[in-house]
Amino acid sequence: MSSYRPLHDGWTLTAVSGDAEVAGVAAAVPGCVHTDLLAAGLIADPYLDDNEARLAWIGRTDWVYETVFDWSGDGFERTDLVCEGLDTVATVILNGVQVATTANQHRSYRFPVRHLLREGANTLTVRFDSAYAYAEAQRAALGDRPGAYAEPYPFIRKMACNFGWDWGPTLVTAGIWRPIGLESWSGARLAEVRPLVTMEGADGRVRVHVRVERTAEGPLTVDAAVAGVTAQARLEDGQCEAVLELAVPEPEPWWPRGYGAQPLHELTVSLDGRRWSAKVGFRTVELERDGGAFTLAVNGVPVFVRGVNWIPDDCFPARVTRERLAERFARAAEANVNLLRVWGGGLYESGDFYDLADELGLLVWQDFPFACAAYPEEEPLRSEVEAEARQNVARLAHRASLVLWCGNNENIEGHADWGWQEKLAGRSWGAGFYHDLLPKVVAELDSTRPYWPGSPYSGAPDLPPNDPARGTVHIWDVWNREDYTRYGAYTPRFVAEFGFQGPPAYATLRRAVSGELAADAPLVLHHQKAIDGGAKLLRGLGEHLPQPQGFDDWHYLTQLNQARAVAFGIERFRALAPHCMGTVVWQLNDCWPVVSWAAVDGDGRRKPLWYALRRVYADRLLTVQDGAVAVVNDSAEPWTGELSLVRHSLTGKPLARASAAVEAAPRSVELVPLPDSVAVPGDPAAELLAVRLGGTRIVRFFAEDPRVAFPPAAYDAETAPVPGGLEVTVTARTVLRDLCLFPDRLDPASTVDDMLLTLLPGETATLRVTGSPDPEALVGHPVLRVVNGPTVWTGARGRARGR
Ligand code: BMA
């Protein structure tokens, strides 16, 4: 017997330190101070212009949330205040009596409060002290630690990127960020249910670890059921823990997407009429490490990871609804992604996040929340870390999608390679967490999946952590210093991070920034957080693309270069399979409108990189590598056919042809050497190579674009209305290099279904555009872009024929 009552109404917010006069402002729970102040019209939107710069005071202020609620004795023995998330330095007060103080955003809490409740009106107050003040006090007490950023985030258990990152603003939040409510119960309740789900041979196996909290004397009965199988445990007087074993004969296994279906079964656990339930899927996970490999195997099948890194989708995480997550996950799945890495500067994500991953077959690699800094291991942080790890490992242990626990992001590398040891002068830096505490917690609570101490990591503490030859590597010399062709010098086992920046969609930038849009406009630069980011974007164009003339060129060319850079890396690494068994692109998403490494921008718009990802992450990929065509077949079926190789002039005239019979076995890479007749051009500036196998066609030029003697682009374009939008047909009169359509320039809601198309003269592409952008404008500059288009090379304009 129990009843739950959310306490989400009637909250007010008051500033109780500093100069701000904020008192009794209506507040949303779950929520945070920034979004409350925004809703009350007291601050400007932190994501627009440089408003962020004037909001630093919020993180330095102490705040009080308060609500009054009615309560009347409900006949239960116990009533608990359940706080699923308090951000972060909180004092909880009920009817003037202090219930608890907390300092960990990553934990949830339950406090018995029945003795404090009164008939009639009750006042619940949650005071949040400044996260800065707390973190700075810990820093003073424990001694400073080196890190990638000067902010004090390693000194508080709070989402690190809230203090600003090289893609995120500094907006230090406070608030009741997850649900809060009263739960009343009598007799006994399920305090923790931790099902470990795996397969043994062909059979599904669930071991449900149950902990109960009880007031009742005498025996209790716990029941569990899954897939038609039931189990029961009896708890004797005073006993609080039980393990229930369920063996499900020959269930359909759960597979990552691309490998099979994702059957999920409802597991129910009940105690005295109280019911806990979750969806579980049966599978095994192993990490194969022979000879330096880093290969995730699900149900014994090695999986080539086509991954993306995930960052908190909003600086104000209470705004991230299930609907929004579903949209982001759909974008990942459509781009043929099969793994999300929940990066260590963020959070243990919400139940909705893992629900969607389980349903879609998106594997999840979960970092423990530590990133890019040395972390003190002393109290109070040590106990907080242990408590949060225990709670979250138990919470997520049953998740089919979760395949790896990882100790941290880049802290082992930082300690080894970034000059931290000298600065630390013997102070703790987190090694005890990554090599001792966290693996022990995982071994104790979740034996069903592997633990990896950090990323990058080579497999042993004494090895150089970022060695491409072992374990996971992060490749950041590209972007920071090197041309993207340097990916070609790597022969890694598993690339857990690599990426390249590009601006967000035009409509996103236009919404975020008022006034002039220019690469160097101060407000545009405010939405670029990487050190020297603007210069690196331009330098990164290298020999590949011309330097831009004006904003429109900058926007197209740097977006295009981002897409090409990442695609270049993925093509290289996939062609190395099975030596290399995964790439995790930095990064899928953004938390606000910003120039960044993301494929999907802060307003949810897809950048050209997303379209490139969809192509290079497809099951079937053709790529030219080191004088051969790599036929990459990451599907369960063989890929057979006649590989056609044609060297063309830029006018489309075939100059040489070759072909080869191909039979790429399932999950394999076949290398087909390129004969000189097609591989060696007569004139590198005036020829291209077209490679085709079945429905897949790629085009390679023999020189970088600025050295190709492109004719000025000419094309015919027609638009026709179709339900929900327009169909755009572009017929190339000349070669068209990397055609993109940017309909959001005309209508922010408008999208297009494909991009980055290279057409030979006479070829036609049909694109679907949603919404109702002006059809004439849609097929002209600067909405329709090609590399050899009017503003990059002067010359004839594309001829656009309207409807
Ligand atoms: C790695 C990541 C992030 C960062 C990214 C881009 O260091 O782990 O910390 O945002 O590179 O610089």
mmCIF file of C-alpha atoms in Angstrom, residues 183-411:
data_model
loop_
_atom_site.group_PDB
_atom_site.id
_atom_site.type_symbol
_atom_site.label_atom_id
_atom_site.label_comp_id
_atom_site.label_asym_id
_atom_site.label_seq_id
_atom_site.Cartn_x
_atom_site.Cartn_y
_atom_site.Cartn_z
ATOM 1 C CA GLU A 183 5.319 9.020 -1.046
ATOM 2 C CA SER A 184 3.290 7.475 1.741
ATOM 3 C CA TRP A 185 3.473 3.798 2.581
ATOM 4 C CA SER A 186 2.845 1.265 5.287
ATOM 5 C CA GLY A 187 4.389 -2.085 6.074
ATOM 6 C CA ALA A 188 7.083 -2.334 3.445
ATOM 7 C CA ARG A 189 8.213 -0.810 0.195
ATOM 8 C CA LEU A 190 10.585 -1.774 -2.611
ATOM 9 C CA ALA A 191 13.613 0.354 -1.837
ATOM 10 C CA GLU A 192 15.734 -0.889 -4.729
ATOM 11 C CA VAL A 193 15.143 -3.299 -7.566
ATOM 12 C CA ARG A 194 18.264 -4.194 -9.496
ATOM 13 C CA PRO A 195 17.669 -6.795 -12.187
ATOM 14 C CA LEU A 196 20.750 -8.190 -13.905
ATOM 15 C CA VAL A 197 19.686 -9.450 -17.286
ATOM 16 C CA THR A 198 21.766 -11.622 -19.542
ATOM 17 C CA MET A 199 21.764 -14.820 -21.536
ATOM 18 C CA GLU A 200 23.255 -18.131 -20.557
ATOM 19 C CA GLY A 201 23.446 -20.274 -23.636
ATOM 20 C CA ALA A 202 20.131 -19.903 -25.408
ATOM 21 C CA ASP A 203 18.262 -19.016 -22.238
ATOM 22 C CA GLY A 204 17.469 -15.618 -20.838
ATOM 23 C CA ARG A 205 18.482 -15.079 -17.263
ATOM 24 C CA VAL A 206 17.243 -12.417 -14.854
ATOM 25 C CA ARG A 207 18.614 -12.089 -11.348
ATOM 26 C CA VAL A 208 16.500 -9.568 -9.539
ATOM 27 C CA HIS A 209 18.218 -8.112 -6.513
ATOM 28 C CA VAL A 210 15.582 -6.626 -4.263
ATOM 29 C CA ARG A 211 16.010 -4.479 -1.200
ATOM 30 C CA VAL A 212 12.987 -3.589 0.867
ATOM 31 C CA GLU A 213 12.461 -1.040 3.550
ATOM 32 C CA ARG A 214 9.994 -2.261 6.118
ATOM 33 C CA THR A 215 8.110 -1.360 9.223
ATOM 34 C CA ALA A 216 6.151 -4.598 9.255
ATOM 35 C CA GLU A 217 7.113 -7.582 11.283
ATOM 36 C CA GLY A 218 6.676 -11.095 10.016
ATOM 37 C CA PRO A 219 7.400 -12.562 6.621
ATOM 38 C CA LEU A 220 6.987 -10.705 3.325
ATOM 39 C CA THR A 221 6.616 -12.097 -0.168
ATOM 40 C CA VAL A 222 8.240 -10.659 -3.284
ATOM 41 C CA ASP A 223 7.078 -11.814 -6.708
ATOM 42 C CA ALA A 224 8.753 -11.325 -10.039
ATOM 43 C CA ALA A 225 7.525 -12.131 -13.526
ATOM 44 C CA VAL A 226 8.949 -11.813 -17.003
ATOM 45 C CA ALA A 227 8.005 -13.402 -20.323
ATOM 46 C CA GLY A 228 5.586 -15.821 -18.649
ATOM 47 C CA VAL A 229 8.125 -16.987 -16.068
ATOM 48 C CA THR A 230 7.587 -16.222 -12.395
ATOM 49 C CA ALA A 231 9.614 -16.421 -9.212
ATOM 50 C CA GLN A 232 8.885 -15.773 -5.582
ATOM 51 C CA ALA A 233 11.015 -14.981 -2.557
ATOM 52 C CA ARG A 234 10.067 -14.978 1.067
ATOM 53 C CA LEU A 235 11.647 -12.453 3.396
ATOM 54 C CA GLU A 236 11.659 -13.603 6.969
ATOM 55 C CA ASP A 237 11.046 -11.282 9.840
ATOM 56 C CA GLY A 238 13.624 -8.520 9.768
ATOM 57 C CA GLN A 239 15.083 -9.651 6.463
ATOM 58 C CA CYS A 240 15.359 -6.917 3.818
ATOM 59 C CA GLU A 241 17.135 -8.394 0.813
ATOM 60 C CA ALA A 242 16.364 -11.115 -1.660
ATOM 61 C CA VAL A 243 17.505 -12.354 -5.049
ATOM 62 C CA LEU A 244 14.923 -13.795 -7.428
ATOM 63 C CA GLU A 245 16.090 -15.939 -10.315
ATOM 64 C CA LEU A 246 14.140 -16.198 -13.534
ATOM 65 C CA ALA A 247 15.189 -18.406 -16.417
ATOM 66 C CA VAL A 248 13.387 -17.690 -19.670
ATOM 67 C CA PRO A 249 13.766 -20.517 -22.173
ATOM 68 C CA GLU A 250 15.098 -19.439 -25.556
ATOM 69 C CA PRO A 251 13.864 -15.859 -25.776
ATOM 70 C CA GLU A 252 14.456 -13.855 -28.936
ATOM 71 C CA PRO A 253 17.657 -11.961 -28.182
ATOM 72 C CA TRP A 254 17.870 -8.169 -28.109
ATOM 73 C CA TRP A 255 20.216 -6.788 -30.759
ATOM 74 C CA PRO A 256 21.750 -3.443 -31.557
ATOM 75 C CA ARG A 257 20.097 -1.829 -34.563
ATOM 76 C CA GLY A 258 21.413 -3.261 -37.786
ATOM 77 C CA TYR A 259 21.939 -6.675 -36.207
ATOM 78 C CA GLY A 260 18.414 -7.775 -35.447
ATOM 79 C CA ALA A 261 15.304 -6.837 -33.513
ATOM 80 C CA GLN A 262 14.926 -5.282 -30.079
ATOM 81 C CA PRO A 263 12.374 -7.478 -28.306
ATOM 82 C CA LEU A 264 11.647 -6.088 -24.856
ATOM 83 C CA HIS A 265 9.751 -7.877 -22.107
ATOM 84 C CA GLU A 266 8.023 -6.339 -19.168
ATOM 85 C CA LEU A 267 9.612 -7.400 -15.910
ATOM 86 C CA THR A 268 7.395 -6.846 -12.885
ATOM 87 C CA VAL A 269 8.380 -7.079 -9.278
ATOM 88 C CA SER A 270 5.723 -6.839 -6.624
ATOM 89 C CA LEU A 271 5.656 -6.643 -2.890
ATOM 90 C CA ASP A 272 2.459 -6.518 -0.969
ATOM 91 C CA GLY A 273 0.474 -4.954 -3.795
ATOM 92 C CA ARG A 274 3.243 -2.513 -4.746
ATOM 93 C CA ARG A 275 4.545 -2.965 -8.222
ATOM 94 C CA TRP A 276 7.808 -2.055 -9.907
ATOM 95 C CA SER A 277 8.226 -2.663 -13.613
ATOM 96 C CA ALA A 278 10.739 -2.170 -16.386
ATOM 97 C CA LYS A 279 11.364 -3.334 -19.920
ATOM 98 C CA VAL A 280 14.238 -5.754 -20.302
ATOM 99 C CA GLY A 281 15.930 -7.352 -23.281
ATOM 100 C CA PHE A 282 18.073 -10.480 -23.305
ATOM 101 C CA ARG A 283 21.602 -10.180 -24.611
ATOM 102 C CA THR A 284 25.224 -10.566 -23.589
ATOM 103 C CA VAL A 285 27.938 -7.923 -23.852
ATOM 104 C CA GLU A 286 31.655 -8.455 -23.885
ATOM 105 C CA LEU A 287 34.631 -6.278 -24.524
ATOM 106 C CA GLU A 288 37.226 -8.169 -26.568
ATOM 107 C CA ARG A 289 40.705 -6.879 -25.892
ATOM 108 C CA ASP A 290 43.088 -9.354 -27.485
ATOM 109 C CA GLY A 291 46.231 -7.725 -28.813
ATOM 110 C CA GLY A 292 45.096 -4.216 -27.970
ATOM 111 C CA ALA A 293 41.677 -4.534 -29.593
ATOM 112 C CA PHE A 294 38.653 -2.709 -28.290
ATOM 113 C CA THR A 295 35.736 -4.645 -29.702
ATOM 114 C CA LEU A 296 32.257 -4.649 -28.255
ATOM 115 C CA ALA A 297 30.522 -7.941 -28.895
ATOM 116 C CA VAL A 298 26.797 -8.337 -28.366
ATOM 117 C CA ASN A 299 25.474 -11.905 -28.194
ATOM 118 C CA GLY A 300 28.930 -12.998 -29.245
ATOM 119 C CA VAL A 301 28.842 -10.939 -32.440
ATOM 120 C CA PRO A 302 31.491 -8.218 -32.770
ATOM 121 C CA VAL A 303 29.824 -4.882 -33.503
ATOM 122 C CA PHE A 304 31.502 -2.193 -35.556
ATOM 123 C CA VAL A 305 30.485 0.854 -33.550
ATOM 124 C CA ARG A 306 29.115 3.664 -35.675
ATOM 125 C CA GLY A 307 28.821 6.053 -32.800
ATOM 126 C CA VAL A 308 28.247 9.637 -31.845
ATOM 127 C CA ASN A 309 29.070 11.441 -28.646
ATOM 128 C CA TRP A 310 26.109 12.820 -26.725
ATOM 129 C CA ILE A 311 26.264 15.975 -24.613
ATOM 130 C CA PRO A 312 23.462 17.327 -22.381
ATOM 131 C CA ASP A 313 20.906 18.562 -24.877
ATOM 132 C CA ASP A 314 20.241 21.775 -22.965
ATOM 133 C CA CYS A 315 22.114 23.769 -20.327
ATOM 134 C CA PHE A 316 18.790 23.575 -18.488
ATOM 135 C CA PRO A 317 18.201 19.810 -18.529
ATOM 136 C CA ALA A 318 14.689 19.995 -17.068
ATOM 137 C CA ARG A 319 13.634 21.298 -20.498
ATOM 138 C CA VAL A 320 14.712 18.100 -22.238
ATOM 139 C CA THR A 321 11.424 16.284 -22.755
ATOM 140 C CA ARG A 322 10.972 12.737 -23.936
ATOM 141 C CA GLU A 323 9.659 14.186 -27.169
ATOM 142 C CA ARG A 324 12.860 16.127 -27.721
ATOM 143 C CA LEU A 325 14.989 13.094 -26.967
ATOM 144 C CA ALA A 326 12.894 11.034 -29.367
ATOM 145 C CA GLU A 327 13.592 13.591 -32.073
ATOM 146 C CA ARG A 328 17.346 13.549 -31.433
ATOM 147 C CA PHE A 329 17.403 9.756 -31.300
ATOM 148 C CA ALA A 330 15.478 9.576 -34.564
ATOM 149 C CA ARG A 331 18.143 11.787 -36.156
ATOM 150 C CA ALA A 332 20.836 9.454 -34.817
ATOM 151 C CA ALA A 333 19.080 6.336 -36.045
ATOM 152 C CA GLU A 334 18.363 7.832 -39.478
ATOM 153 C CA ALA A 335 22.063 8.642 -39.774
ATOM 154 C CA ASN A 336 22.778 4.915 -39.270
ATOM 155 C CA VAL A 337 24.286 5.491 -35.851
ATOM 156 C CA ASN A 338 24.299 2.458 -33.558
ATOM 157 C CA LEU A 339 25.868 3.863 -30.365
ATOM 158 C CA LEU A 340 25.572 6.971 -28.235
ATOM 159 C CA ARG A 341 28.388 7.763 -25.854
ATOM 160 C CA VAL A 342 27.048 9.720 -22.897
ATOM 161 C CA TRP A 343 30.074 11.903 -22.353
ATOM 162 C CA GLY A 344 31.553 12.485 -18.896
ATOM 163 C CA GLY A 345 31.085 16.248 -18.772
ATOM 164 C CA GLY A 346 27.340 15.668 -18.670
ATOM 165 C CA LEU A 347 24.889 13.534 -16.744
ATOM 166 C CA TYR A 348 23.557 10.145 -16.009
ATOM 167 C CA GLU A 349 20.634 10.718 -18.347
ATOM 168 C CA SER A 350 16.902 10.367 -17.687
ATOM 169 C CA GLY A 351 14.842 7.188 -17.805
ATOM 170 C CA ASP A 352 13.362 8.410 -21.083
ATOM 171 C CA PHE A 353 16.843 8.479 -22.600
ATOM 172 C CA TYR A 354 17.562 4.828 -21.861
ATOM 173 C CA ASP A 355 13.971 3.790 -22.714
ATOM 174 C CA LEU A 356 14.389 5.200 -26.195
ATOM 175 C CA ALA A 357 17.822 3.645 -26.595
ATOM 176 C CA ASP A 358 16.450 0.234 -25.564
ATOM 177 C CA GLU A 359 13.575 0.573 -28.027
ATOM 178 C CA LEU A 360 15.675 1.748 -30.961
ATOM 179 C CA GLY A 361 18.620 -0.584 -30.458
ATOM 180 C CA LEU A 362 20.979 2.332 -29.933
ATOM 181 C CA LEU A 363 23.812 1.092 -27.762
ATOM 182 C CA VAL A 364 24.794 3.342 -24.882
ATOM 183 C CA TRP A 365 28.307 3.857 -23.591
ATOM 184 C CA GLN A 366 27.976 5.619 -20.278
ATOM 185 C CA ASP A 367 30.820 7.692 -18.903
ATOM 186 C CA PHE A 368 30.782 8.342 -15.202
ATOM 187 C CA PRO A 369 30.503 12.122 -14.906
ATOM 188 C CA PHE A 370 34.141 13.223 -14.782
ATOM 189 C CA ALA A 371 35.758 15.157 -17.607
ATOM 190 C CA CYS A 372 38.909 16.981 -18.600
ATOM 191 C CA ALA A 373 40.288 17.693 -15.130
ATOM 192 C CA ALA A 374 42.055 16.253 -12.125
ATOM 193 C CA TYR A 375 39.410 15.464 -9.500
ATOM 194 C CA PRO A 376 40.098 15.443 -5.762
ATOM 195 C CA GLU A 377 39.440 12.107 -4.097
ATOM 196 C CA GLU A 378 39.082 13.486 -0.585
ATOM 197 C CA GLU A 379 35.887 13.975 1.391
ATOM 198 C CA PRO A 380 33.240 15.140 0.923
ATOM 199 C CA LEU A 381 33.653 14.264 -2.750
ATOM 200 C CA ARG A 382 34.736 10.683 -2.241
ATOM 201 C CA SER A 383 31.539 9.678 -0.465
ATOM 202 C CA GLU A 384 29.436 11.600 -2.943
ATOM 203 C CA VAL A 385 31.078 9.822 -5.871
ATOM 204 C CA GLU A 386 30.545 6.423 -4.301
ATOM 205 C CA ALA A 387 26.920 7.159 -3.440
ATOM 206 C CA GLU A 388 26.088 8.506 -6.883
ATOM 207 C CA ALA A 389 27.841 5.608 -8.628
ATOM 208 C CA ARG A 390 26.030 3.003 -6.532
ATOM 209 C CA GLN A 391 22.708 4.627 -7.139
ATOM 210 C CA ASN A 392 23.097 5.060 -10.873
ATOM 211 C CA VAL A 393 24.682 1.690 -11.564
ATOM 212 C CA ALA A 394 21.747 0.097 -9.749
ATOM 213 C CA ARG A 395 19.285 2.315 -11.608
ATOM 214 C CA LEU A 396 20.635 1.470 -15.049
ATOM 215 C CA ALA A 397 21.837 -2.110 -14.578
ATOM 216 C CA HIS A 398 18.841 -3.669 -16.323
ATOM 217 C CA ARG A 399 19.145 -1.586 -19.489
ATOM 218 C CA ALA A 400 19.553 -3.652 -22.641
ATOM 219 C CA SER A 401 21.099 -0.734 -24.520
ATOM 220 C CA LEU A 402 23.804 -0.013 -21.957
ATOM 221 C CA VAL A 403 26.985 -1.810 -23.039
ATOM 222 C CA LEU A 404 29.827 -0.061 -21.258
ATOM 223 C CA TRP A 405 30.607 1.820 -18.082
ATOM 224 C CA CYS A 406 33.551 4.161 -18.590
ATOM 225 C CA GLY A 407 35.366 5.865 -15.718
ATOM 226 C CA ASN A 408 35.856 9.323 -17.179
ATOM 227 C CA ASN A 409 36.581 11.489 -20.195
ATOM 228 C CA GLU A 410 40.238 12.389 -20.850
ATOM 229 C CA ASN A 411 41.341 12.542 -17.215
#
